[in-house]
CSV table of C-alpha atoms in Angstrom, one decimal:
chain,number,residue,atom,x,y,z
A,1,UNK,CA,0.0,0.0,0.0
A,2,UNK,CA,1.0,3.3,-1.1
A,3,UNK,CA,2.3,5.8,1.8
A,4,UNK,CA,0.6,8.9,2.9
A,5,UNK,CA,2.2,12.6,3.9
A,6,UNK,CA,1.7,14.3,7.0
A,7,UNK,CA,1.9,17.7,8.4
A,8,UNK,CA,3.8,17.2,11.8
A,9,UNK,CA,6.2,18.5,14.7
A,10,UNK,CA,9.5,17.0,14.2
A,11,UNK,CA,11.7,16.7,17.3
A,12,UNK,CA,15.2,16.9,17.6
A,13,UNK,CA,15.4,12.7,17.6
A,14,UNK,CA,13.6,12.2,14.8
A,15,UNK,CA,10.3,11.1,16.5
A,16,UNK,CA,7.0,12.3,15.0
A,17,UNK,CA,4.3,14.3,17.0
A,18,UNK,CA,0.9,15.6,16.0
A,19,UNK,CA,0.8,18.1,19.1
A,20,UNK,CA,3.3,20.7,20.5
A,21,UNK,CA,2.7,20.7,24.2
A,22,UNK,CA,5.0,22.3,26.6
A,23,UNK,CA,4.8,20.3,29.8
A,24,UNK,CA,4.9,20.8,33.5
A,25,UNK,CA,6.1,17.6,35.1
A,26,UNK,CA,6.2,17.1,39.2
A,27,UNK,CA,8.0,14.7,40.4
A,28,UNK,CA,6.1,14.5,43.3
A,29,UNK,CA,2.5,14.9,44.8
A,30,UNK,CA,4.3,17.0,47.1
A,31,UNK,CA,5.1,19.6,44.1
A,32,UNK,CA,2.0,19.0,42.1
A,33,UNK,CA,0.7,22.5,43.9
A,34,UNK,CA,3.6,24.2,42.6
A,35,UNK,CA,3.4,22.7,39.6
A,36,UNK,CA,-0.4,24.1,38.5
A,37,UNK,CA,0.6,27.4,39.6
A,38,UNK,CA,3.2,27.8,37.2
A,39,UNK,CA,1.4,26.2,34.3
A,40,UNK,CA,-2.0,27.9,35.3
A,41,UNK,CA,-0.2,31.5,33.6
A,42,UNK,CA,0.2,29.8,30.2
A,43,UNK,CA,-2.6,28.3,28.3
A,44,UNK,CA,-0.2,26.4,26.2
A,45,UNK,CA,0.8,24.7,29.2
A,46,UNK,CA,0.0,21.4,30.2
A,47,UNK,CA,0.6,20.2,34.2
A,48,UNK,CA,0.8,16.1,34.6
A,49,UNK,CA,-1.1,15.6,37.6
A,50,UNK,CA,1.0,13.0,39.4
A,51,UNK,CA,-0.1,11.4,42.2
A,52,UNK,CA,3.1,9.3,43.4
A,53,UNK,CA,7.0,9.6,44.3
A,54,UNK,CA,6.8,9.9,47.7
A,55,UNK,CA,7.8,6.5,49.7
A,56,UNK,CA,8.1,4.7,47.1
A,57,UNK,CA,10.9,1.5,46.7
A,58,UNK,CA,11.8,-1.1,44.0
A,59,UNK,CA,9.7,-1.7,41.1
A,60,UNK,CA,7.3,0.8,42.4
A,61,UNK,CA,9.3,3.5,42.1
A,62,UNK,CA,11.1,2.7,39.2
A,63,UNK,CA,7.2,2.2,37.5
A,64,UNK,CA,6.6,6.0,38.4
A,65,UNK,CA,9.9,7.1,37.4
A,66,UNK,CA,9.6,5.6,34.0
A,67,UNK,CA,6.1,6.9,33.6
A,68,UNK,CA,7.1,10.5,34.5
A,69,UNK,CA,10.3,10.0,32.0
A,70,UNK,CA,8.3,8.3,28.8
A,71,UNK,CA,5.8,11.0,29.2
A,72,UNK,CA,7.8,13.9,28.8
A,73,UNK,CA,9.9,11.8,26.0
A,74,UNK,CA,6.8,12.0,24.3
A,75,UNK,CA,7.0,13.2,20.6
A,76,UNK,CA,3.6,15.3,21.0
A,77,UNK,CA,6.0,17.3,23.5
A,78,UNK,CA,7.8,20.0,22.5
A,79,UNK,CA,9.7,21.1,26.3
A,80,UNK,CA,9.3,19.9,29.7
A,81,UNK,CA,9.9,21.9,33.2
A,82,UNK,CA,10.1,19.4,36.0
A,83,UNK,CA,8.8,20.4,38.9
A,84,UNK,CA,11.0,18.7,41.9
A,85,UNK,CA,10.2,18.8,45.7
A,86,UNK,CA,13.6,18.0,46.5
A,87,UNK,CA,13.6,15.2,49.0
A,88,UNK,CA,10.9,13.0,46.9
A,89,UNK,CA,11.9,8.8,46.1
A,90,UNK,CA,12.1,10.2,42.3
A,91,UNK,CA,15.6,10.9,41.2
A,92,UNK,CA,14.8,14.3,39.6
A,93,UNK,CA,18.1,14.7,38.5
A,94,UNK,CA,17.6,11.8,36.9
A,95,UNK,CA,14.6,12.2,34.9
A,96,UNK,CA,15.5,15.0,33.5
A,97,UNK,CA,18.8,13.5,32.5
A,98,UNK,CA,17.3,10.7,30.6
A,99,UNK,CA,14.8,13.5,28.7
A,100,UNK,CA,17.5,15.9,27.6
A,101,UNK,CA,18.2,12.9,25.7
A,102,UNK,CA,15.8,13.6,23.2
A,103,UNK,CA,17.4,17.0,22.5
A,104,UNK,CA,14.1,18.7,23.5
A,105,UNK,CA,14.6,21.6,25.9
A,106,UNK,CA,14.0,20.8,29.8
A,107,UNK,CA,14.4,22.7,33.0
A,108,UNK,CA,14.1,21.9,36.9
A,109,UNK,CA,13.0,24.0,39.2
A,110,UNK,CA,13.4,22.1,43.3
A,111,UNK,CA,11.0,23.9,45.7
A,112,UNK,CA,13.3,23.2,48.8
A,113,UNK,CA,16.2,25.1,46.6
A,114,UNK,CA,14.6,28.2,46.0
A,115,UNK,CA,11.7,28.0,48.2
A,116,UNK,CA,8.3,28.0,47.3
A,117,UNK,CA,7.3,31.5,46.0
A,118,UNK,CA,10.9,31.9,44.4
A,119,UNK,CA,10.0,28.7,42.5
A,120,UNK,CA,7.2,29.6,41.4
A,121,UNK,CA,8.6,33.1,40.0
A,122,UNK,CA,11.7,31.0,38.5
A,123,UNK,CA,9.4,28.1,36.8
A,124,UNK,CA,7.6,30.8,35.2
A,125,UNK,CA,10.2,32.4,34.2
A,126,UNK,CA,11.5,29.2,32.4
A,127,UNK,CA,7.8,28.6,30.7
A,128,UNK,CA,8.1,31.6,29.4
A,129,UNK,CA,11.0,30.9,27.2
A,130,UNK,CA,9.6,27.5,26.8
A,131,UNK,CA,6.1,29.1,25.4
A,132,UNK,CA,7.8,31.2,23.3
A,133,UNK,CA,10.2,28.2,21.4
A,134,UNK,CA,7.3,26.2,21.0
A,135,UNK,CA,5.3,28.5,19.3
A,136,UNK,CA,7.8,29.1,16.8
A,137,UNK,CA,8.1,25.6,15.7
A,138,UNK,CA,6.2,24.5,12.3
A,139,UNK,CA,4.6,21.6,11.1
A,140,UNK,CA,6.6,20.1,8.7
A,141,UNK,CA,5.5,17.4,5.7
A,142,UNK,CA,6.6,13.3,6.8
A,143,UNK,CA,5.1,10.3,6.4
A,144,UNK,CA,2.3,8.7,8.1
A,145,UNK,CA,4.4,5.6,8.9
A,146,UNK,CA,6.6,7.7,11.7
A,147,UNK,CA,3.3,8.1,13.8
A,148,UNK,CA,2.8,5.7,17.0
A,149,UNK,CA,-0.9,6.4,17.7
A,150,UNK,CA,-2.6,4.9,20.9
A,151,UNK,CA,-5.9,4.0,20.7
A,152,UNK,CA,-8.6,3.2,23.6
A,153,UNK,CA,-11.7,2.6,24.4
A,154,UNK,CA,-14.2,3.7,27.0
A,155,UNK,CA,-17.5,4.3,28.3
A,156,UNK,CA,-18.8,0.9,26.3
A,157,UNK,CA,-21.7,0.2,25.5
A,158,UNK,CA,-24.0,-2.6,24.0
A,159,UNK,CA,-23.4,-0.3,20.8
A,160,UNK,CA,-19.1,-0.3,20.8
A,161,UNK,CA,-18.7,-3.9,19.5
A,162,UNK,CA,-20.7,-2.7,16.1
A,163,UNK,CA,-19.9,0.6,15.6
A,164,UNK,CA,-16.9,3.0,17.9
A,165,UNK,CA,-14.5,-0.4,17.7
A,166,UNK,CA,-14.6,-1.8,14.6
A,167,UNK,CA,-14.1,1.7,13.2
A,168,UNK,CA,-11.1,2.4,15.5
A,169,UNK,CA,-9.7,-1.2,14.4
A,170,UNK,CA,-10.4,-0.1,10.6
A,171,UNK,CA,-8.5,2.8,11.3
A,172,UNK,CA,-5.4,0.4,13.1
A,173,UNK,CA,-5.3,-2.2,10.2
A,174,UNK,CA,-4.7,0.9,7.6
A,175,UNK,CA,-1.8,2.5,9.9
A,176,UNK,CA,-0.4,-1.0,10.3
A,177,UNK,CA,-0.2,-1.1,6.7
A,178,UNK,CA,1.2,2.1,6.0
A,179,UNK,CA,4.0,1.2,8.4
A,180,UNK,CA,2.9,3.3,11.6
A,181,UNK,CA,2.9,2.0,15.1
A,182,UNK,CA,-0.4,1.3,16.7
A,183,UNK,CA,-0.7,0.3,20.8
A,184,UNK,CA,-4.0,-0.5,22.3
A,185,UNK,CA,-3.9,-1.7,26.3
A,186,UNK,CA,-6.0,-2.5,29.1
A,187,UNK,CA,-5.4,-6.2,30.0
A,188,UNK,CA,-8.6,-6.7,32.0
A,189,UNK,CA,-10.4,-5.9,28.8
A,190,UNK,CA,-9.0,-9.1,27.2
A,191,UNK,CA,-10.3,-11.4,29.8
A,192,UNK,CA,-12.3,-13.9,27.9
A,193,UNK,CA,-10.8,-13.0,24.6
A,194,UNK,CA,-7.1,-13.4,24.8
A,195,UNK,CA,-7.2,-16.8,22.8
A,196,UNK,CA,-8.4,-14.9,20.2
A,197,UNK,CA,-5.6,-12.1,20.0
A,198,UNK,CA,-3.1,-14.9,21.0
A,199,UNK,CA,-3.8,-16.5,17.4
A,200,UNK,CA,-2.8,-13.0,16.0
A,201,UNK,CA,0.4,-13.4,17.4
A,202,UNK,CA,3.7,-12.9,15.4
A,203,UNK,CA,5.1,-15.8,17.4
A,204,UNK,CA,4.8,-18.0,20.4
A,205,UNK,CA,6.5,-15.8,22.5
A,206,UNK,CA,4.5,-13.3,22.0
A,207,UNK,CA,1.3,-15.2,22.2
A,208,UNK,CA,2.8,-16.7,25.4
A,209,UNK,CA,3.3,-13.4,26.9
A,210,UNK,CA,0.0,-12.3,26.3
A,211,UNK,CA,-1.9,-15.1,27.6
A,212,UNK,CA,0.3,-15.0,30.4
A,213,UNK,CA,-0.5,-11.1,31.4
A,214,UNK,CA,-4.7,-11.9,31.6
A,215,UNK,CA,-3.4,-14.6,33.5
A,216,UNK,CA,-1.5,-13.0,36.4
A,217,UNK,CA,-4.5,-10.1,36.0
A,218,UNK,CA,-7.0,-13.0,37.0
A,219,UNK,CA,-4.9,-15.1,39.6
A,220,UNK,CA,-3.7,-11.8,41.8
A,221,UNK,CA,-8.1,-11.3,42.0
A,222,UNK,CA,-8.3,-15.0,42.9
A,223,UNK,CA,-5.1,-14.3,45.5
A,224,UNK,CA,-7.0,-11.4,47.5
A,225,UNK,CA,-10.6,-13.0,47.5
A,226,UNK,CA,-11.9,-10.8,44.7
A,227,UNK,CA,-14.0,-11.5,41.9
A,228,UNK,CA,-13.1,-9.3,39.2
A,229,UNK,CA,-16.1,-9.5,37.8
A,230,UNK,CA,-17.3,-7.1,40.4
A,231,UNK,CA,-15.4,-4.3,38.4
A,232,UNK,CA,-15.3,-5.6,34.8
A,233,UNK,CA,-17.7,-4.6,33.2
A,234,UNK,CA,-18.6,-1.4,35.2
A,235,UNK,CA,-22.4,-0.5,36.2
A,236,UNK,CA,-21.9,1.9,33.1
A,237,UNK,CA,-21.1,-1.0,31.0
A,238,UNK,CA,-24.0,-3.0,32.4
A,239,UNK,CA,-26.5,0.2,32.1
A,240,UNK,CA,-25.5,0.1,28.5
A,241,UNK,CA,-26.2,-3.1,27.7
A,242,UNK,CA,-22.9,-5.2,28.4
A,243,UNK,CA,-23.8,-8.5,30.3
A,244,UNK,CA,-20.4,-10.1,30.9
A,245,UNK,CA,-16.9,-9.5,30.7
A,246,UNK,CA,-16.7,-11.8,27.9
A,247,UNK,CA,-18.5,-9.6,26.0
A,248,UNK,CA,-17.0,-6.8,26.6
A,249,UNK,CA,-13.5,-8.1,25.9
A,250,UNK,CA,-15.2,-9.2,22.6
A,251,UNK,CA,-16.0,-5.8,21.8
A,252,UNK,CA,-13.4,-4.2,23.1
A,253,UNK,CA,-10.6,-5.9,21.0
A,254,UNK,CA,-12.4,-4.9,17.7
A,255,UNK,CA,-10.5,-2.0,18.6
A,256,UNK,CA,-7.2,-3.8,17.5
A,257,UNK,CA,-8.2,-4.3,14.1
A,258,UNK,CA,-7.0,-7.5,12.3
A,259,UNK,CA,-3.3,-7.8,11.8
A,260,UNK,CA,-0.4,-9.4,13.5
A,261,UNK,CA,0.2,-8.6,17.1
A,262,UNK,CA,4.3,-8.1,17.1
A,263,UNK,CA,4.2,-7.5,20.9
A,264,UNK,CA,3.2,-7.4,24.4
A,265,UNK,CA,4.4,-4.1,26.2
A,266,UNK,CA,4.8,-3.2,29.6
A,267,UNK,CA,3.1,-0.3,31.2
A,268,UNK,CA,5.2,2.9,30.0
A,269,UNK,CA,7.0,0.6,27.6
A,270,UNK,CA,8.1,2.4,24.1
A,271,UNK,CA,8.1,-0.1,21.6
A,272,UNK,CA,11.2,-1.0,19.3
A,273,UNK,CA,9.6,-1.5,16.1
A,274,UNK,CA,6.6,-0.3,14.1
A,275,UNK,CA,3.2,-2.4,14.4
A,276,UNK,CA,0.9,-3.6,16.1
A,277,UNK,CA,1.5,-3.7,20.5
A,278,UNK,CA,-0.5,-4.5,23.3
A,279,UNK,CA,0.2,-2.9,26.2
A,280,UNK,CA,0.1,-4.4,29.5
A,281,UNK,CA,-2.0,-1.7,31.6
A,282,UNK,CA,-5.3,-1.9,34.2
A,283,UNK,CA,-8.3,-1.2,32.8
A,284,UNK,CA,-9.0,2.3,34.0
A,285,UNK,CA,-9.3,4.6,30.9
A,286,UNK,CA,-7.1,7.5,33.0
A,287,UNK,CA,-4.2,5.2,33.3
A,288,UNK,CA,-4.1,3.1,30.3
């Protein structure tokens, strides 16, 4: 299939966004305050609201650091100003370490360095700048294939499985072709289903991995009591028409379109290649 051109922002690495946010990205609930005060002067600004960092150890902390990280590495980002507390369980220094290496620009601003009003006054300062490079940059033409475009799902109804998903997965099949990367996510939306995507799979591994995912979703219920049918589908769901979880995970991978599943993602996970990815994620449409 023939390729398609774009009008997009391209970043200094090369990657491909549609949108030219500048960011404000606590570390920290602890600085999340700080961090809507500065973006609240800006309408181009956009504030992560960030619930975590504090107290965290091991894979917990390294989730929330690679979230905060992979976000602002996002291609639909144009410049980032961290917002640090200064004695949070997020390396700061770190994160923004790991995002100049996309070439965008970034800044950090620690509230126990400069104090809280000061900060305030010097991340402003700093979005200023960052305002004013972002609205300089232009679209320029590339092709479609150097978009990565996550889709989702949400607020399902009896109508989704005939309508809102099998247009979304018309949409996937036609990226896929054209070489673009397509993720789609929420592993408790597979439940009942995940034979069917396994068959999609480039390989056993990858079918392995995704079987395995639903799997651990469903045995940590079973290993705390819990049903997880009592959350999947929602009353929503149910109000709409949705009976079981079956069928929602019938519905719901529509969404996916038809071609080959080349891997199984973990939660903030960028993928290596272009295609099709599931991404391991809960089934909250916030968080996926």
């Amino acid at each position: 299939m023939r390729n398609y051109e774009i009008e997009a922002y391209i970043r200094p690495d090369g990657r491909v966004g549609v949108r030219n946010h500048v960011v404000v990205l606590p570390t920290v609930i602890c600085s999340l305050f700080t961090a809507r005060r500065i973006a609240s002067v800006f309408p181009q600004a956009v504030c992560i609201e960030n619930q975590h960092g504090c107290c965290q150890i091991g894979p917990d902390l390294e989730l929330t650091t690679k979230v905060l990280v992979n976000t602002a590495k996002n291609p639909n980002v144009a410049a980032v100003l961290v917002v640090a507390l200064g004695c949070e369980s997020v390396p700061y220094s770190r994160v923004v370490k790991e995002i100049e290496e996309t070439g965008k620009p970034v800044d950090l601003v620690v509230i126990r360095e400069e104090g809280e009003i000061k900060a305030i006054e010097k991340g402003i300062r700093i979005l200023r700048d960052f305002v004013e490079y972002a609205d300089l940059l232009k679209r320029e033409k590339t092709d479609v294939s150097e978009l990565t475009v996550g889709i989702e799902c949400g607020g399902s109804d009896w109508t989704s499985a005939i309508a809102a998903n099998p247009a979304v997965g018309y949409v996937a099949d036609k990226l896929v072709d054209l070489g673009a990367t397509v993720i789609f996510a929420e592993t408790t939306e597979l439940i009942g289903a995940e034979h069917i995507l396994a068959k999609r799979a480039v390989d056993e591994k990858v079918a392995e991995k995704l079987l395995s995912v639903v799997k651990a979703v469903e045995e940590k219920a079973r290993s705390i009591g819990v049903d997880i049918r009592g959350g999947q589908p929602t009353r929503g769901n149910i109000e709409g028409g949705i009976t079981t979880i079956e069928e929602k995970s019938l519905g719901a991978i529509y969404k996916a379109g038809t071609r080959p599943v080349k891997g199984v993602l973990d939660y903030a996970e960028a993928p290596g290649e272009k295609g099709l990815y599931f991404m391991h994620t809960p089934g909250q449409d916030i968080e996926s």
